[in-house]
Amino acid sequence: MGKTVLIVEDEKAIVEILKFNLQREGYSVLEALDGEAGLELAQAEDPDLILLDVMLPRMNGFDVCRTLREGGCAIPIIMLTAREEERDKVFGLEAGADDYITKPFSMRELLARVKANIRRRSLDTAQPAQPGSQLLKVGDVAVDPVSMTVTKGGAPVDVTQKEFDLLVRLFSAPGKVCTREELLEKVWNYAYFGDTRTVDAHIKRIRQKLPQENVPWTLKTVYGVGYRFEVNA
Ligand code: CA
């Protein structure tokens, strides 16, 4: 069945170009030109994904996102943030957005993100019972939460407990931005203000142990925010 994308954006030219490209990819498109209308449409139509601008009339994107999440809405949300506004990315993720893309954006990248976020939602919905207990395999790397082992090409890779936990987090959510704070909280159980350099140090070691050459995935640094594990198409 076709997927529906809701665009909440007040610049009509952007709405048109997004709509054109999304429809060409087979998506149905809903559009709202202000925050309140966007919120209402999201609640009434339950789209598969929301592209949400930050600066909007009547209600800004952060408030729309927060309101939806507080109401228990789990629809993937990608914020459209202004370039160079580092704060906006963090605010957006804190408000409950799954991802963000900066304007001006490449249409190809945006479509790839839309696809990745919709796919992740379907995976989440398909296996709600035991998250984190199935074998996570990407290319020749396998992360096994049951035996707590990591292998590459069948050969064991020696990782620490924290490195293992980080790998599980990242491999379980391809396409999703994991903020340093979120990783600290989930993997180390630290409070929000823990030292995020701990995360960076562990990621560095993971990259040394699992070199990213000739592999169908990338562990990307999202500058100023965190990391994103990407599976190449
Ligand atoms: Ca705007």
Short mmCIF file of C-alpha atoms and ligand atoms in Angstrom, two decimals:
data_model
loop_
_atom_site.label_atom_id
_atom_site.label_comp_id
_atom_site.label_asym_id
_atom_site.label_seq_id
_atom_site.Cartn_x
_atom_site.Cartn_y
_atom_site.Cartn_z
CA MET A 1 0.00 0.00 0.00
CA GLY A 2 1.21 3.51 -0.76
CA LYS A 3 2.67 5.56 2.05
CA THR A 4 1.51 9.03 2.95
CA VAL A 5 3.81 11.93 3.75
CA LEU A 6 2.55 15.08 5.43
CA ILE A 7 4.47 18.25 4.55
CA VAL A 8 4.16 21.09 7.05
CA GLU A 9 5.88 24.07 5.47
CA ASP A 10 4.85 27.67 4.87
CA GLU A 11 6.99 28.31 1.81
CA LYS A 12 4.79 27.30 -1.07
CA ALA A 13 7.68 26.84 -3.49
CA ILE A 14 9.26 24.28 -1.16
CA VAL A 15 5.93 22.51 -0.68
CA GLU A 16 5.52 22.23 -4.46
CA ILE A 17 8.96 20.81 -5.13
CA LEU A 18 8.65 18.35 -2.25
CA LYS A 19 5.22 17.31 -3.37
CA PHE A 20 6.32 16.79 -6.96
CA ASN A 21 9.27 14.62 -5.99
CA LEU A 22 7.47 12.61 -3.34
CA GLN A 23 4.56 11.88 -5.66
CA ARG A 24 6.98 10.80 -8.35
CA GLU A 25 8.37 8.28 -5.84
CA GLY A 26 4.87 6.92 -5.29
CA TYR A 27 3.96 8.65 -2.02
CA SER A 28 0.62 10.27 -1.35
CA VAL A 29 1.11 13.80 -0.09
CA LEU A 30 -0.79 15.91 2.42
CA GLU A 31 0.16 19.52 2.98
CA ALA A 32 -0.31 22.15 5.66
CA LEU A 33 0.92 25.73 5.48
CA ASP A 34 0.99 26.48 9.20
CA GLY A 35 1.73 24.65 12.42
CA GLU A 36 -1.80 24.35 13.73
CA ALA A 37 -3.12 22.99 10.45
CA GLY A 38 -0.20 20.56 10.39
CA LEU A 39 -0.96 19.31 13.87
CA GLU A 40 -4.62 18.79 13.03
CA LEU A 41 -3.85 16.95 9.81
CA ALA A 42 -1.29 14.73 11.53
CA GLN A 43 -3.83 13.76 14.18
CA ALA A 44 -6.70 13.28 11.75
CA GLU A 45 -4.89 11.45 8.94
CA ASP A 46 -2.16 9.47 10.72
CA PRO A 47 0.41 9.82 7.89
CA ASP A 48 3.43 7.50 7.62
CA LEU A 49 5.91 10.34 7.97
CA ILE A 50 5.92 14.09 8.64
CA LEU A 51 8.30 16.61 7.09
CA LEU A 52 8.15 19.49 9.53
CA ASP A 53 9.56 22.96 9.03
CA VAL A 54 10.74 24.85 12.13
CA MET A 55 9.68 28.43 11.41
CA LEU A 56 5.95 28.28 10.80
CA PRO A 57 3.04 30.65 11.33
CA ARG A 58 0.60 29.99 14.20
CA MET A 59 2.68 27.28 15.87
CA ASN A 60 6.36 26.50 15.34
CA GLY A 61 7.69 23.11 14.32
CA PHE A 62 9.18 22.30 17.73
CA ASP A 63 5.81 22.83 19.42
CA VAL A 64 4.01 20.77 16.80
CA CYS A 65 6.50 17.95 17.31
CA ARG A 66 6.35 18.11 21.10
CA THR A 67 2.55 18.20 21.11
CA LEU A 68 2.36 15.14 18.88
CA ARG A 69 4.84 13.18 21.00
CA GLU A 70 3.10 14.16 24.24
CA GLY A 71 -0.09 12.80 22.73
CA GLY A 72 1.63 9.44 22.15
CA CYS A 73 2.11 9.88 18.40
CA ALA A 74 4.96 7.72 17.05
CA ILE A 75 4.90 8.87 13.41
CA PRO A 76 8.47 9.45 12.14
CA ILE A 77 9.18 13.17 12.01
CA ILE A 78 11.95 14.79 10.00
CA MET A 79 12.54 18.44 10.88
CA LEU A 80 13.55 20.85 8.13
CA THR A 81 16.00 23.17 9.84
CA ALA A 82 17.83 26.25 8.65
CA ARG A 83 21.43 25.66 7.74
CA GLU A 84 24.00 26.58 10.39
CA GLU A 85 21.39 26.61 13.12
CA GLU A 86 23.07 23.95 15.22
CA ARG A 87 20.71 24.64 18.11
CA ASP A 88 17.70 23.87 15.96
CA LYS A 89 18.94 20.35 15.31
CA VAL A 90 19.34 19.66 19.00
CA PHE A 91 16.00 21.31 19.90
CA GLY A 92 14.29 19.29 17.22
CA LEU A 93 15.68 15.99 18.44
CA GLU A 94 14.84 16.92 22.01
CA ALA A 95 11.31 17.76 20.97
CA GLY A 96 11.03 14.21 19.72
CA ALA A 97 11.96 14.44 16.04
CA ASP A 98 13.60 11.34 14.57
CA ASP A 99 15.83 13.13 12.15
CA TYR A 100 16.45 16.49 10.56
CA ILE A 101 17.63 17.79 7.27
CA THR A 102 19.09 21.23 6.69
CA LYS A 103 17.89 23.70 4.11
CA PRO A 104 18.81 24.01 1.35
CA PHE A 105 18.64 20.25 1.04
CA SER A 106 19.50 17.83 -1.69
CA MET A 107 16.31 16.19 -2.93
CA ARG A 108 18.08 12.89 -3.28
CA GLU A 109 19.20 12.95 0.34
CA LEU A 110 15.76 13.98 1.53
CA LEU A 111 14.09 11.14 -0.34
CA ALA A 112 16.62 8.68 1.08
CA ARG A 113 15.88 9.89 4.61
CA VAL A 114 12.14 9.68 4.06
CA LYS A 115 12.51 6.11 2.87
CA ALA A 116 14.84 5.12 5.72
CA ASN A 117 12.59 6.59 8.40
CA ILE A 118 9.45 4.98 7.01
CA ARG A 119 11.22 1.63 6.77
CA ARG A 120 12.48 1.86 10.33
CA ARG A 121 8.94 2.54 11.52
CA SER A 122 7.67 -0.58 9.75
CA LEU A 123 10.44 -2.64 11.34
CA ASP A 124 9.64 -1.22 14.79
CA THR A 125 5.97 -2.01 14.34
CA ALA A 126 6.62 -5.47 12.97
CA GLN A 127 8.69 -6.60 15.97
CA PRO A 128 7.36 -4.85 19.04
CA ALA A 129 7.68 -7.77 21.42
CA GLN A 130 11.38 -8.29 21.94
CA PRO A 131 13.38 -5.31 20.81
CA GLY A 132 17.09 -5.96 20.85
CA SER A 133 17.01 -9.73 21.03
CA GLN A 134 17.35 -10.59 17.39
CA LEU A 135 20.57 -10.97 15.45
CA LEU A 136 21.57 -7.68 13.86
CA LYS A 137 23.43 -8.31 10.65
CA VAL A 138 24.70 -5.74 8.17
CA GLY A 139 27.08 -6.89 5.46
CA ASP A 140 29.52 -9.32 7.03
CA VAL A 141 29.16 -7.83 10.50
CA ALA A 142 26.82 -9.59 12.92
CA VAL A 143 25.88 -8.34 16.37
CA ASP A 144 24.19 -11.01 18.47
CA PRO A 145 22.39 -9.67 21.56
CA VAL A 146 21.75 -13.19 22.84
CA SER A 147 25.30 -14.50 22.94
CA MET A 148 26.61 -10.92 23.22
CA THR A 149 29.15 -11.42 20.50
CA VAL A 150 30.24 -9.47 17.45
CA THR A 151 31.62 -11.17 14.38
CA LYS A 152 33.05 -9.89 11.14
CA GLY A 153 33.14 -12.35 8.27
CA GLY A 154 32.45 -15.05 10.83
CA ALA A 155 35.51 -14.16 12.92
CA PRO A 156 34.94 -12.84 16.44
CA VAL A 157 35.64 -9.15 17.10
CA ASP A 158 36.79 -8.35 20.60
CA VAL A 159 34.59 -5.55 21.99
CA THR A 160 33.96 -4.27 25.49
CA GLN A 161 30.52 -4.34 27.08
CA LYS A 162 29.94 -0.64 26.38
CA GLU A 163 31.13 -0.92 22.81
CA PHE A 164 28.76 -3.84 22.39
CA ASP A 165 25.83 -1.89 23.83
CA LEU A 166 26.62 1.04 21.55
CA LEU A 167 26.72 -1.24 18.51
CA VAL A 168 23.34 -2.72 19.41
CA ARG A 169 21.85 0.78 19.73
CA LEU A 170 23.28 1.96 16.43
CA PHE A 171 22.62 -1.21 14.43
CA SER A 172 19.02 -1.35 15.69
CA ALA A 173 18.18 2.07 14.32
CA PRO A 174 19.62 2.53 10.85
CA GLY A 175 19.04 6.02 9.52
CA LYS A 176 18.30 7.46 12.93
CA VAL A 177 20.39 10.20 14.50
CA CYS A 178 21.49 9.06 17.95
CA THR A 179 22.53 12.06 20.00
CA ARG A 180 25.52 11.75 22.31
CA GLU A 181 23.24 12.51 25.25
CA GLU A 182 20.83 9.78 24.27
CA LEU A 183 23.65 7.24 23.91
CA LEU A 184 25.13 8.27 27.27
CA GLU A 185 21.79 7.91 28.93
CA LYS A 186 20.90 4.58 27.33
CA VAL A 187 24.29 2.89 27.39
CA TRP A 188 25.87 4.39 30.49
CA ASN A 189 22.70 5.37 32.36
CA TYR A 190 24.22 8.77 32.89
CA ALA A 191 22.18 11.83 33.47
CA TYR A 192 21.81 14.19 30.57
CA PHE A 193 24.82 16.26 31.56
CA GLY A 194 27.34 13.44 31.52
CA ASP A 195 30.57 13.81 29.60
CA THR A 196 29.73 13.16 25.97
CA ARG A 197 33.42 12.71 25.10
CA THR A 198 33.05 9.24 26.58
CA VAL A 199 30.76 8.40 23.70
CA ASP A 200 33.19 9.81 21.13
CA ALA A 201 36.04 7.76 22.55
CA HIS A 202 34.04 4.56 22.31
CA ILE A 203 32.88 5.30 18.77
CA LYS A 204 36.50 5.87 17.80
CA ARG A 205 37.41 2.42 19.09
CA ILE A 206 34.47 0.82 17.33
CA ARG A 207 35.67 2.40 14.09
CA GLN A 208 39.12 0.95 14.64
CA LYS A 209 37.76 -2.51 15.36
CA LEU A 210 35.28 -2.46 12.49
CA PRO A 211 36.98 -0.55 9.67
CA GLN A 212 34.58 1.03 7.23
CA GLU A 213 36.25 -0.08 4.04
CA ASN A 214 34.33 -2.08 1.46
CA VAL A 215 31.34 -2.46 3.77
CA PRO A 216 27.70 -1.65 2.95
CA TRP A 217 27.28 0.64 5.95
CA THR A 218 28.64 3.85 7.42
CA LEU A 219 28.87 5.08 10.97
CA LYS A 220 28.52 8.79 10.38
CA THR A 221 29.35 11.64 12.68
CA VAL A 222 26.52 14.16 12.75
CA TYR A 223 28.50 17.26 13.55
CA GLY A 224 27.66 18.80 16.91
CA VAL A 225 24.90 16.26 17.58
CA GLY A 226 25.89 12.60 17.58
CA TYR A 227 26.04 9.64 15.27
CA ARG A 228 24.02 7.99 12.57
CA PHE A 229 24.41 4.43 11.41
CA GLU A 230 23.57 4.22 7.73
CA VAL A 231 23.00 1.18 5.59
CA ASN A 232 23.92 1.93 1.99
CA ALA A 233 21.21 1.35 -0.59
CA CA B 1 9.21 28.39 7.32
#
